Amino acid sequence: MIKKIAVLTLLASTAAVIGTFAAEHPGKEYILKNGYQGPKTCEVCHPGKAREFIGTVHWTHASKVDNVDGVKPNEVYGMRNRNYTMCNGNDIVNNLKEIPANDKGKTKFSGCNSCHPGDHASDVGSSGPAAEAAIDCLLCHSVKYDFSKRKPIKLKDGSVIIGQDRSVVAATNLGRPSNKTCMTCHEAAGGGVLIKRGFAMTASADVHAAKKMVCIDCHVVKNHKMPTGFDPNNWAHDGLRVSCAGQCHTEKPHKDAAIDNHTSKIACQTCHIPKTGGATAKDFTKWTKLDNGFYEPSTLKKEVNETTPAYAWYNLTVANRPEFIGPKGSRNDGKSKIYPFKVFQGKAFFNKKNGELLSMDFAQPSANGNTLAGVASATKILGIKDYEPVPGWQTIYFGSNHQVAPKKNTLSCTSCHAPNGVLNFKGLGYSDAEISKLTNPEIYFQRLLEKQEEW
Amino acid sequence: MKKTVSIIVMAVLMMVSIVALSRTAQADEGKMVGTISKLEMSADKKTATVVLKDSKSGEDVTIIITDDLTLDKFNDKRIVEGDEIRCKFEKEGGKNSSKMFKKTAGC
């Protein structure tokens, strides 16, 4: 009881603080009087925050990684420099630029780093006073940000910068970052809206969103560091990890001990996130021409909740081979649980000389569909001279950690324990005798019978 | 007598089904990629009328948008005139109601 009162008091006081903050930011008067000059203004009351922010993955787009095969311990990895077949490039080879004119004479700006919260002049991983001054604080902290101002602008010298809304209106209307704040950038990853991960943080798609929770309720930010999970294909991290168990849920969260007994071997997501979405496959070797004259990677797209995940043992370490990026683990290693994954397969050019996946600069193929010209440009940027491009496929297992389903849509006993269940017990390492036992109605029949409503 | 009643009931059911199906068929679906040439929000901000210039035919297509997520993107100018859109819509009663309205751009 005392614990409940303490929690309720904490929630009420937090709500009061948030409410106060949303209503009136204490610095509003100062900004109205002095105007807004970017981070310099924020630092009047929040000293050190700019330097703090440029040390996070949101700015660096990379970090050291210690749970992935084949990575070097002293190097950093992330969208700054990684290459895999959902994107087939990175911030380096697809640095924001104006792409050549297509056959209709149209050009456009394109680049992996177009969401980077700087101004592009101070770009991914930059540091020092100029970088600190370039941070677009209001992009996340204003509730009246004018996104039409945040667009690429080509300067007279040919360089490209990204505009920012540094208006007094934006600076005097601050608030807690919402789902919209995060999704503005994160929903457009992988080449378009809901392509890469295919989840929507909307009330209809996720029970947390339905309860008015926002991304940072789970990804509880500490000094601008963002806790993340262990998605096998999301390597860069700020050193903080997010987990269902802890602040909100326990290791034994069910009212039914028989279900709780599953949690040592079955991850929460397995039963509670039964669907995934987004692109299932892409071909970077042959791009599709659009009606506007531009080309894009040929892509098989699915909407939110349209695809079924694959299930595998995962001990939070990652296999990283040219043809496969995904979970490592087994039922016998004492560390693994069964997790759901969004399976994606991508075709791209590999280097016949060493088997490695080659990157592609999208400028040329976007304009004229010439994918080998894109590879040639990328290899030049990266200083790769000895290569022979050959097409090949790569399979990637993305973590399926969002879009928690309402209770009525979660997996139930028969979802897995019926002979036609979603778990491939053979593939998960179970013997025929064990499978026979696992798929015998004896283990769930009475329980479901008791729960079955009369009709 | 029973047989006659059964035939009449079956006939009525079939007519109802045909009418229902033909109504469904009237709601024709369309999809297109186009650039926003005009964007107008209603006074109560619960509806927006958008004119998309079809990239293929060059024709103007007027779309009505009512979903909150997209309306919010108009409000804070995450989607503005000049943006290229991938749109699915339903043609009903002389109007095109948006079912999917996404910017083509991504990173």
Short mmCIF file of N, CA, C and O in Angstrom, two decimals, chain A residues 189-310:
data_model
loop_
_atom_site.label_atom_id
_atom_site.label_comp_id
_atom_site.label_asym_id
_atom_site.label_seq_id
_atom_site.Cartn_x
_atom_site.Cartn_y
_atom_site.Cartn_z
N ALA A 189 13.21 5.85 -42.29
CA ALA A 189 14.45 5.12 -42.53
C ALA A 189 14.26 4.02 -43.56
O ALA A 189 13.17 3.47 -43.69
N GLY A 190 15.31 3.73 -44.29
CA GLY A 190 15.28 2.62 -45.24
C GLY A 190 14.70 2.99 -46.59
O GLY A 190 14.42 2.12 -47.41
N GLY A 191 14.50 4.29 -46.83
CA GLY A 191 14.07 4.71 -48.17
C GLY A 191 12.62 5.13 -48.28
O GLY A 191 12.11 5.30 -49.39
N GLY A 192 11.94 5.32 -47.17
CA GLY A 192 10.55 5.78 -47.26
C GLY A 192 9.81 5.50 -45.98
O GLY A 192 10.36 4.86 -45.06
N VAL A 193 8.58 5.96 -45.90
CA VAL A 193 7.80 5.84 -44.67
C VAL A 193 7.52 4.37 -44.34
O VAL A 193 6.96 3.64 -45.15
N LEU A 194 7.91 3.98 -43.14
CA LEU A 194 7.68 2.63 -42.60
C LEU A 194 8.23 1.51 -43.50
O LEU A 194 7.66 0.43 -43.61
N ILE A 195 9.37 1.79 -44.12
CA ILE A 195 10.02 0.78 -44.97
C ILE A 195 10.92 -0.12 -44.13
O ILE A 195 10.85 -1.34 -44.21
N LYS A 196 11.77 0.49 -43.32
CA LYS A 196 12.83 -0.29 -42.66
C LYS A 196 12.28 -1.20 -41.57
O LYS A 196 12.40 -2.41 -41.64
N ARG A 197 11.68 -0.60 -40.58
CA ARG A 197 11.22 -1.42 -39.44
C ARG A 197 9.73 -1.71 -39.51
O ARG A 197 9.26 -2.69 -38.95
N GLY A 198 8.99 -0.86 -40.15
CA GLY A 198 7.57 -1.15 -40.41
C GLY A 198 6.69 -1.14 -39.18
O GLY A 198 5.73 -1.89 -39.13
N PHE A 199 7.04 -0.32 -38.20
CA PHE A 199 6.12 -0.21 -37.07
C PHE A 199 5.66 1.24 -36.91
O PHE A 199 6.39 2.17 -37.17
N ALA A 200 4.40 1.37 -36.48
CA ALA A 200 3.84 2.70 -36.25
C ALA A 200 3.53 2.82 -34.76
O ALA A 200 2.95 1.91 -34.18
N MET A 201 3.92 3.93 -34.17
CA MET A 201 3.60 4.12 -32.74
C MET A 201 2.26 4.85 -32.61
O MET A 201 2.19 6.00 -32.18
N THR A 202 1.23 4.16 -33.06
CA THR A 202 -0.12 4.74 -33.00
C THR A 202 -0.99 3.89 -32.09
O THR A 202 -0.68 2.71 -31.83
N ALA A 203 -2.09 4.48 -31.64
CA ALA A 203 -2.97 3.78 -30.71
C ALA A 203 -3.49 2.47 -31.30
O ALA A 203 -3.67 1.49 -30.58
N SER A 204 -3.71 2.45 -32.59
CA SER A 204 -4.26 1.24 -33.20
C SER A 204 -3.20 0.15 -33.37
O SER A 204 -3.52 -1.02 -33.52
N ALA A 205 -1.92 0.54 -33.32
CA ALA A 205 -0.87 -0.44 -33.59
C ALA A 205 -0.12 -0.89 -32.34
O ALA A 205 0.57 -1.91 -32.37
N ASP A 206 -0.22 -0.16 -31.24
CA ASP A 206 0.62 -0.47 -30.09
C ASP A 206 -0.12 -0.13 -28.79
O ASP A 206 -0.65 0.97 -28.64
N VAL A 207 -0.13 -1.08 -27.85
CA VAL A 207 -0.88 -0.85 -26.61
C VAL A 207 -0.27 0.27 -25.76
O VAL A 207 -0.99 0.97 -25.05
N HIS A 208 1.04 0.44 -25.85
CA HIS A 208 1.65 1.53 -25.09
C HIS A 208 1.20 2.88 -25.65
O HIS A 208 0.88 3.80 -24.88
N ALA A 209 1.20 2.98 -26.97
CA ALA A 209 0.73 4.23 -27.59
C ALA A 209 -0.75 4.45 -27.28
O ALA A 209 -1.18 5.58 -27.05
N ALA A 210 -1.51 3.36 -27.22
CA ALA A 210 -2.94 3.48 -26.91
C ALA A 210 -3.15 4.03 -25.49
O ALA A 210 -4.16 4.65 -25.20
N LYS A 211 -2.17 3.76 -24.63
CA LYS A 211 -2.26 4.29 -23.25
C LYS A 211 -1.60 5.66 -23.14
O LYS A 211 -1.25 6.10 -22.05
N LYS A 212 -1.41 6.29 -24.29
CA LYS A 212 -0.84 7.66 -24.36
C LYS A 212 0.63 7.70 -23.94
O LYS A 212 1.15 8.76 -23.59
N MET A 213 1.25 6.54 -23.91
CA MET A 213 2.69 6.55 -23.61
C MET A 213 3.46 7.02 -24.83
O MET A 213 3.01 6.87 -25.96
N VAL A 214 4.62 7.59 -24.60
CA VAL A 214 5.45 8.05 -25.71
C VAL A 214 6.78 7.31 -25.69
O VAL A 214 7.11 6.63 -24.71
N CYS A 215 7.52 7.44 -26.78
CA CYS A 215 8.75 6.65 -26.96
C CYS A 215 9.67 6.76 -25.74
O CYS A 215 10.22 5.76 -25.25
N ILE A 216 9.82 8.01 -25.22
CA ILE A 216 10.81 8.20 -24.14
C ILE A 216 10.29 7.74 -22.78
O ILE A 216 11.01 7.85 -21.78
N ASP A 217 9.07 7.22 -22.72
CA ASP A 217 8.64 6.57 -21.47
C ASP A 217 9.38 5.26 -21.29
O ASP A 217 9.63 4.83 -20.16
N CYS A 218 9.68 4.58 -22.39
CA CYS A 218 10.47 3.34 -22.32
C CYS A 218 11.96 3.62 -22.57
O CYS A 218 12.82 3.08 -21.88
N HIS A 219 12.22 4.43 -23.58
CA HIS A 219 13.61 4.82 -23.87
C HIS A 219 13.90 6.04 -22.97
O HIS A 219 13.92 7.17 -23.43
N VAL A 220 14.12 5.76 -21.70
CA VAL A 220 14.25 6.85 -20.73
C VAL A 220 15.63 7.51 -20.88
O VAL A 220 16.66 6.92 -20.53
N VAL A 221 15.63 8.69 -21.42
CA VAL A 221 16.87 9.38 -21.77
C VAL A 221 17.60 9.86 -20.52
O VAL A 221 16.99 10.35 -19.58
N LYS A 222 18.91 9.66 -20.52
CA LYS A 222 19.73 10.13 -19.40
C LYS A 222 20.87 10.96 -19.99
O LYS A 222 21.71 10.42 -20.71
N ASN A 223 20.88 12.23 -19.68
CA ASN A 223 21.91 13.12 -20.21
C ASN A 223 22.04 13.00 -21.73
O ASN A 223 23.15 12.89 -22.26
N HIS A 224 20.93 13.00 -22.38
CA HIS A 224 20.84 12.89 -23.84
C HIS A 224 21.22 11.51 -24.38
O HIS A 224 21.22 11.29 -25.59
N LYS A 225 21.59 10.60 -23.50
CA LYS A 225 21.90 9.25 -23.96
C LYS A 225 20.60 8.46 -24.05
O LYS A 225 19.79 8.50 -23.11
N MET A 226 20.44 7.74 -25.14
CA MET A 226 19.18 7.07 -25.44
C MET A 226 19.31 5.56 -25.21
O MET A 226 20.06 4.91 -25.92
N PRO A 227 18.60 5.00 -24.24
CA PRO A 227 18.66 3.53 -24.08
C PRO A 227 18.05 2.83 -25.29
O PRO A 227 17.01 3.27 -25.80
N THR A 228 18.70 1.80 -25.74
CA THR A 228 18.19 1.02 -26.87
C THR A 228 18.23 -0.46 -26.52
O THR A 228 18.88 -0.86 -25.55
N GLY A 229 17.58 -1.27 -27.34
CA GLY A 229 17.56 -2.71 -27.11
C GLY A 229 18.72 -3.39 -27.82
O GLY A 229 19.72 -2.75 -28.13
N PHE A 230 18.54 -4.67 -28.07
CA PHE A 230 19.61 -5.45 -28.69
C PHE A 230 19.19 -5.95 -30.07
O PHE A 230 19.37 -7.11 -30.40
N ASP A 231 18.60 -5.07 -30.86
CA ASP A 231 18.28 -5.43 -32.24
C ASP A 231 19.57 -5.90 -32.94
O ASP A 231 20.56 -5.16 -32.94
N PRO A 232 19.58 -7.12 -33.50
CA PRO A 232 20.82 -7.62 -34.10
C PRO A 232 21.36 -6.74 -35.23
O PRO A 232 22.52 -6.85 -35.60
N ASN A 233 20.50 -5.87 -35.78
CA ASN A 233 20.99 -5.03 -36.85
C ASN A 233 21.08 -3.55 -36.46
O ASN A 233 21.22 -2.69 -37.31
N ASN A 234 20.97 -3.28 -35.17
CA ASN A 234 21.12 -1.89 -34.71
C ASN A 234 22.26 -1.89 -33.71
O ASN A 234 22.06 -2.09 -32.52
N TRP A 235 23.46 -1.67 -34.19
CA TRP A 235 24.64 -1.92 -33.37
C TRP A 235 25.02 -0.74 -32.48
O TRP A 235 25.43 -0.92 -31.34
N ALA A 236 24.96 0.47 -33.03
CA ALA A 236 25.43 1.64 -32.27
C ALA A 236 24.52 1.87 -31.06
O ALA A 236 23.31 1.69 -31.13
N HIS A 237 25.13 2.22 -29.94
CA HIS A 237 24.34 2.45 -28.73
C HIS A 237 25.05 3.43 -27.82
O HIS A 237 26.27 3.65 -27.94
N ASP A 238 24.28 4.02 -26.92
CA ASP A 238 24.83 5.01 -25.98
C ASP A 238 25.26 4.39 -24.66
O ASP A 238 25.52 5.11 -23.68
N GLY A 239 25.29 3.07 -24.60
CA GLY A 239 25.73 2.40 -23.37
C GLY A 239 24.60 2.15 -22.39
O GLY A 239 24.82 1.59 -21.33
N LEU A 240 23.39 2.57 -22.74
CA LEU A 240 22.22 2.31 -21.88
C LEU A 240 21.29 1.35 -22.63
O LEU A 240 21.15 1.46 -23.84
N ARG A 241 20.67 0.45 -21.90
CA ARG A 241 19.80 -0.53 -22.54
C ARG A 241 18.39 -0.45 -22.00
O ARG A 241 18.18 -0.19 -20.80
N VAL A 242 17.42 -0.68 -22.87
CA VAL A 242 16.02 -0.65 -22.48
C VAL A 242 15.53 -2.10 -22.34
O VAL A 242 15.99 -2.98 -23.06
N SER A 243 14.66 -2.31 -21.38
CA SER A 243 14.14 -3.65 -21.17
C SER A 243 12.71 -3.56 -20.64
O SER A 243 12.36 -2.61 -19.94
N CYS A 244 11.88 -4.56 -20.97
CA CYS A 244 10.49 -4.58 -20.46
C CYS A 244 10.51 -4.73 -18.94
O CYS A 244 9.77 -4.06 -18.22
N ALA A 245 11.38 -5.65 -18.49
CA ALA A 245 11.44 -5.92 -17.05
C ALA A 245 12.26 -4.84 -16.36
O ALA A 245 13.31 -4.46 -16.84
N GLY A 246 11.75 -4.37 -15.25
CA GLY A 246 12.46 -3.33 -14.52
C GLY A 246 11.49 -2.30 -14.02
O GLY A 246 10.67 -2.57 -13.13
N GLN A 247 11.53 -1.13 -14.66
CA GLN A 247 10.72 -0.02 -14.19
C GLN A 247 9.21 -0.31 -14.26
O GLN A 247 8.45 0.10 -13.37
N CYS A 248 8.78 -1.01 -15.31
CA CYS A 248 7.33 -1.18 -15.52
C CYS A 248 6.84 -2.61 -15.27
O CYS A 248 5.77 -2.81 -14.70
N HIS A 249 7.57 -3.58 -15.76
CA HIS A 249 7.13 -4.97 -15.64
C HIS A 249 8.16 -5.78 -14.85
O HIS A 249 9.32 -5.39 -14.77
N THR A 250 7.71 -6.90 -14.32
CA THR A 250 8.64 -7.78 -13.59
C THR A 250 9.01 -8.97 -14.46
O THR A 250 8.49 -9.13 -15.57
N GLU A 251 9.90 -9.80 -13.97
CA GLU A 251 10.28 -11.01 -14.71
C GLU A 251 9.13 -12.03 -14.69
O GLU A 251 9.09 -12.94 -15.51
N LYS A 252 8.23 -11.88 -13.73
CA LYS A 252 7.08 -12.79 -13.63
C LYS A 252 5.80 -11.95 -13.67
O LYS A 252 5.13 -11.77 -12.65
N PRO A 253 5.46 -11.43 -14.82
CA PRO A 253 4.40 -10.41 -14.87
C PRO A 253 2.98 -10.96 -14.99
O PRO A 253 2.03 -10.20 -14.88
N HIS A 254 2.83 -12.28 -15.20
CA HIS A 254 1.48 -12.82 -15.46
C HIS A 254 0.80 -13.27 -14.17
O HIS A 254 1.47 -13.56 -13.19
N LYS A 255 -0.53 -13.36 -14.27
CA LYS A 255 -1.26 -13.85 -13.10
C LYS A 255 -1.23 -15.38 -13.05
O LYS A 255 -1.67 -15.98 -12.08
N ASP A 256 -0.77 -15.97 -14.11
CA ASP A 256 -0.78 -17.42 -14.28
C ASP A 256 0.66 -17.95 -14.22
O ASP A 256 1.49 -17.61 -15.08
N ALA A 257 0.96 -18.76 -13.20
CA ALA A 257 2.34 -19.25 -13.03
C ALA A 257 2.81 -20.06 -14.23
O ALA A 257 3.99 -20.03 -14.59
N ALA A 258 1.87 -20.78 -14.87
CA ALA A 258 2.27 -21.59 -16.03
C ALA A 258 2.78 -20.70 -17.17
O ALA A 258 3.68 -21.10 -17.92
N ILE A 259 2.22 -19.53 -17.30
CA ILE A 259 2.70 -18.60 -18.33
C ILE A 259 4.02 -17.97 -17.87
O ILE A 259 4.96 -17.84 -18.65
N ASP A 260 4.08 -17.61 -16.60
CA ASP A 260 5.33 -17.05 -16.07
C ASP A 260 6.51 -18.01 -16.25
O ASP A 260 7.65 -17.57 -16.43
N ASN A 261 6.22 -19.30 -16.22
CA ASN A 261 7.30 -20.28 -16.39
C ASN A 261 7.96 -20.18 -17.76
O ASN A 261 9.06 -20.68 -17.97
N HIS A 262 7.26 -19.56 -18.71
CA HIS A 262 7.84 -19.42 -20.04
C HIS A 262 8.95 -18.36 -20.09
O HIS A 262 9.78 -18.37 -21.00
N THR A 263 8.92 -17.40 -19.14
CA THR A 263 9.74 -16.21 -19.33
C THR A 263 11.24 -16.45 -19.25
O THR A 263 12.02 -15.60 -19.67
N SER A 264 11.65 -17.60 -18.73
CA SER A 264 13.09 -17.86 -18.69
C SER A 264 13.61 -18.23 -20.08
O SER A 264 14.81 -18.11 -20.35
N LYS A 265 12.73 -18.69 -20.95
CA LYS A 265 13.17 -19.12 -22.29
C LYS A 265 12.50 -18.36 -23.42
O LYS A 265 12.94 -18.43 -24.57
N ILE A 266 11.42 -17.67 -23.12
CA ILE A 266 10.68 -16.96 -24.18
C ILE A 266 10.71 -15.46 -23.85
O ILE A 266 10.28 -15.04 -22.77
N ALA A 267 11.21 -14.67 -24.77
CA ALA A 267 11.23 -13.21 -24.57
C ALA A 267 9.81 -12.66 -24.60
O ALA A 267 8.93 -13.23 -25.26
N CYS A 268 9.59 -11.57 -23.89
CA CYS A 268 8.25 -10.95 -23.84
C CYS A 268 7.71 -10.71 -25.25
O CYS A 268 6.53 -10.96 -25.55
N GLN A 269 8.61 -10.20 -26.13
CA GLN A 269 8.20 -9.82 -27.48
C GLN A 269 7.59 -10.98 -28.25
O GLN A 269 6.75 -10.79 -29.14
N THR A 270 8.06 -12.19 -27.96
CA THR A 270 7.64 -13.36 -28.75
C THR A 270 6.13 -13.54 -28.73
O THR A 270 5.51 -13.78 -29.77
N CYS A 271 5.53 -13.41 -27.54
CA CYS A 271 4.08 -13.56 -27.46
C CYS A 271 3.35 -12.23 -27.68
O CYS A 271 2.24 -12.21 -28.19
N HIS A 272 3.98 -11.15 -27.28
CA HIS A 272 3.25 -9.87 -27.25
C HIS A 272 3.43 -9.03 -28.51
O HIS A 272 2.76 -8.01 -28.66
N ILE A 273 4.33 -9.45 -29.39
CA ILE A 273 4.47 -8.73 -30.67
C ILE A 273 4.34 -9.76 -31.80
O ILE A 273 5.35 -10.22 -32.36
N PRO A 274 3.12 -10.17 -32.09
CA PRO A 274 2.93 -11.28 -33.04
C PRO A 274 3.06 -10.90 -34.51
O PRO A 274 3.06 -11.78 -35.37
N LYS A 275 3.16 -9.62 -34.80
CA LYS A 275 3.23 -9.21 -36.21
C LYS A 275 4.32 -8.16 -36.41
O LYS A 275 4.70 -7.45 -35.47
N THR A 276 4.76 -8.04 -37.64
CA THR A 276 5.71 -7.00 -37.98
C THR A 276 5.29 -6.39 -39.32
O THR A 276 4.18 -6.64 -39.78
N GLY A 277 6.14 -5.58 -39.91
CA GLY A 277 5.74 -4.94 -41.17
C GLY A 277 6.93 -4.31 -41.87
O GLY A 277 8.08 -4.54 -41.50
N GLY A 278 6.65 -3.52 -42.89
CA GLY A 278 7.72 -2.85 -43.64
C GLY A 278 8.22 -3.70 -44.79
O GLY A 278 7.61 -4.72 -45.15
N ALA A 279 9.34 -3.29 -45.38
CA ALA A 279 9.87 -4.00 -46.56
C ALA A 279 10.33 -5.40 -46.18
O ALA A 279 10.95 -5.60 -45.13
N THR A 280 10.03 -6.35 -47.04
CA THR A 280 10.50 -7.72 -46.80
C THR A 280 11.70 -8.06 -47.69
O THR A 280 12.47 -8.96 -47.36
N ALA A 281 11.83 -7.38 -48.80
CA ALA A 281 12.97 -7.65 -49.69
C ALA A 281 13.22 -6.45 -50.60
O ALA A 281 12.30 -5.70 -50.92
N LYS A 282 14.50 -6.29 -50.97
CA LYS A 282 14.89 -5.21 -51.88
C LYS A 282 15.91 -5.74 -52.86
O LYS A 282 16.71 -6.62 -52.52
N ASP A 283 15.91 -5.15 -54.04
CA ASP A 283 16.95 -5.47 -55.02
C ASP A 283 17.68 -4.18 -55.39
O ASP A 283 17.11 -3.32 -56.06
N PHE A 284 18.91 -4.07 -54.92
CA PHE A 284 19.70 -2.88 -55.24
C PHE A 284 20.42 -3.02 -56.58
O PHE A 284 21.04 -2.06 -57.04
N THR A 285 20.39 -4.21 -57.18
CA THR A 285 21.10 -4.37 -58.46
C THR A 285 20.25 -3.90 -59.63
O THR A 285 20.77 -3.57 -60.69
N LYS A 286 18.91 -3.90 -59.45
CA LYS A 286 18.01 -3.41 -60.51
C LYS A 286 17.01 -2.47 -59.88
O LYS A 286 16.17 -2.90 -59.09
N TRP A 287 17.10 -1.21 -60.19
CA TRP A 287 16.19 -0.22 -59.62
C TRP A 287 14.95 -0.05 -60.50
O TRP A 287 15.01 -0.28 -61.72
N THR A 288 13.86 0.35 -59.88
CA THR A 288 12.60 0.54 -60.59
C THR A 288 12.43 2.01 -60.96
O THR A 288 12.63 2.89 -60.11
N LYS A 289 12.05 2.26 -62.21
CA LYS A 289 11.83 3.65 -62.63
C LYS A 289 10.43 4.10 -62.19
O LYS A 289 9.43 3.41 -62.44
N LEU A 290 10.38 5.26 -61.55
CA LEU A 290 9.09 5.80 -61.11
C LEU A 290 8.55 6.76 -62.17
O LEU A 290 9.28 7.19 -63.07
N ASP A 291 7.27 7.11 -62.02
CA ASP A 291 6.64 8.01 -62.98
C ASP A 291 7.28 9.40 -63.00
O ASP A 291 7.17 10.13 -63.97
N ASN A 292 7.95 9.75 -61.88
CA ASN A 292 8.56 11.09 -61.83
C ASN A 292 9.93 11.12 -62.51
O ASN A 292 10.62 12.15 -62.48
N GLY A 293 10.35 9.99 -63.07
CA GLY A 293 11.62 9.95 -63.79
C GLY A 293 12.79 9.50 -62.94
O GLY A 293 13.86 9.19 -63.47
N PHE A 294 12.61 9.44 -61.64
CA PHE A 294 13.67 8.94 -60.76
C PHE A 294 13.55 7.42 -60.61
O PHE A 294 12.50 6.83 -60.90
N TYR A 295 14.62 6.83 -60.14
CA TYR A 295 14.63 5.39 -59.87
C TYR A 295 14.74 5.17 -58.36
O TYR A 295 15.28 6.01 -57.64
N GLU A 296 14.25 4.02 -57.90
CA GLU A 296 14.47 3.63 -56.51
C GLU A 296 14.72 2.12 -56.45
O GLU A 296 14.31 1.39 -57.37
N PRO A 297 15.40 1.65 -55.40
CA PRO A 297 15.65 0.20 -55.30
C PRO A 297 14.32 -0.57 -55.38
O PRO A 297 13.33 -0.16 -54.76
N SER A 298 14.30 -1.61 -56.17
CA SER A 298 13.07 -2.41 -56.29
C SER A 298 12.77 -3.01 -54.92
O SER A 298 13.62 -3.70 -54.34
N THR A 299 11.56 -2.77 -54.42
CA THR A 299 11.26 -3.10 -53.02
C THR A 299 9.92 -3.79 -52.87
O THR A 299 8.92 -3.32 -53.43
N LEU A 300 9.90 -4.89 -52.14
CA LEU A 300 8.62 -5.53 -51.76
C LEU A 300 8.20 -4.94 -50.43
O LEU A 300 8.89 -5.09 -49.43
N LYS A 301 7.06 -4.22 -50.45
CA LYS A 301 6.64 -3.50 -49.24
C LYS A 301 5.42 -4.14 -48.60
O LYS A 301 4.54 -4.63 -49.29
N LYS A 302 5.39 -4.09 -47.30
CA LYS A 302 4.22 -4.51 -46.54
C LYS A 302 3.86 -3.41 -45.56
O LYS A 302 4.72 -2.67 -45.09
N GLU A 303 2.60 -3.33 -45.24
CA GLU A 303 2.15 -2.33 -44.29
C GLU A 303 2.39 -2.81 -42.85
O GLU A 303 2.76 -3.96 -42.62
N VAL A 304 2.12 -1.93 -41.90
CA VAL A 304 2.23 -2.25 -40.48
C VAL A 304 1.39 -3.49 -40.16
O VAL A 304 0.25 -3.61 -40.63
N ASN A 305 1.96 -4.42 -39.39
CA ASN A 305 1.25 -5.63 -38.95
C ASN A 305 0.85 -6.58 -40.07
O ASN A 305 -0.07 -7.37 -39.91
N GLU A 306 1.52 -6.50 -41.21
CA GLU A 306 1.14 -7.37 -42.33
C GLU A 306 1.99 -8.62 -42.45
O GLU A 306 1.66 -9.52 -43.22
N THR A 307 3.10 -8.67 -41.72
CA THR A 307 3.96 -9.86 -41.86
C THR A 307 4.15 -10.57 -40.52
O THR A 307 4.01 -9.98 -39.45
N THR A 308 4.47 -11.84 -40.62
CA THR A 308 4.68 -12.68 -39.43
C THR A 308 6.17 -12.79 -39.16
O THR A 308 6.95 -12.98 -40.09
N PRO A 309 6.58 -12.63 -37.92
CA PRO A 309 8.02 -12.71 -37.65
C PRO A 309 8.57 -14.14 -37.73
O PRO A 309 7.80 -15.11 -37.73
N ALA A 310 9.90 -14.22 -37.78
CA ALA A 310 10.57 -15.51 -37.63
C ALA A 310 11.04 -15.58 -36.18
O ALA A 310 11.26 -14.55 -35.54
#
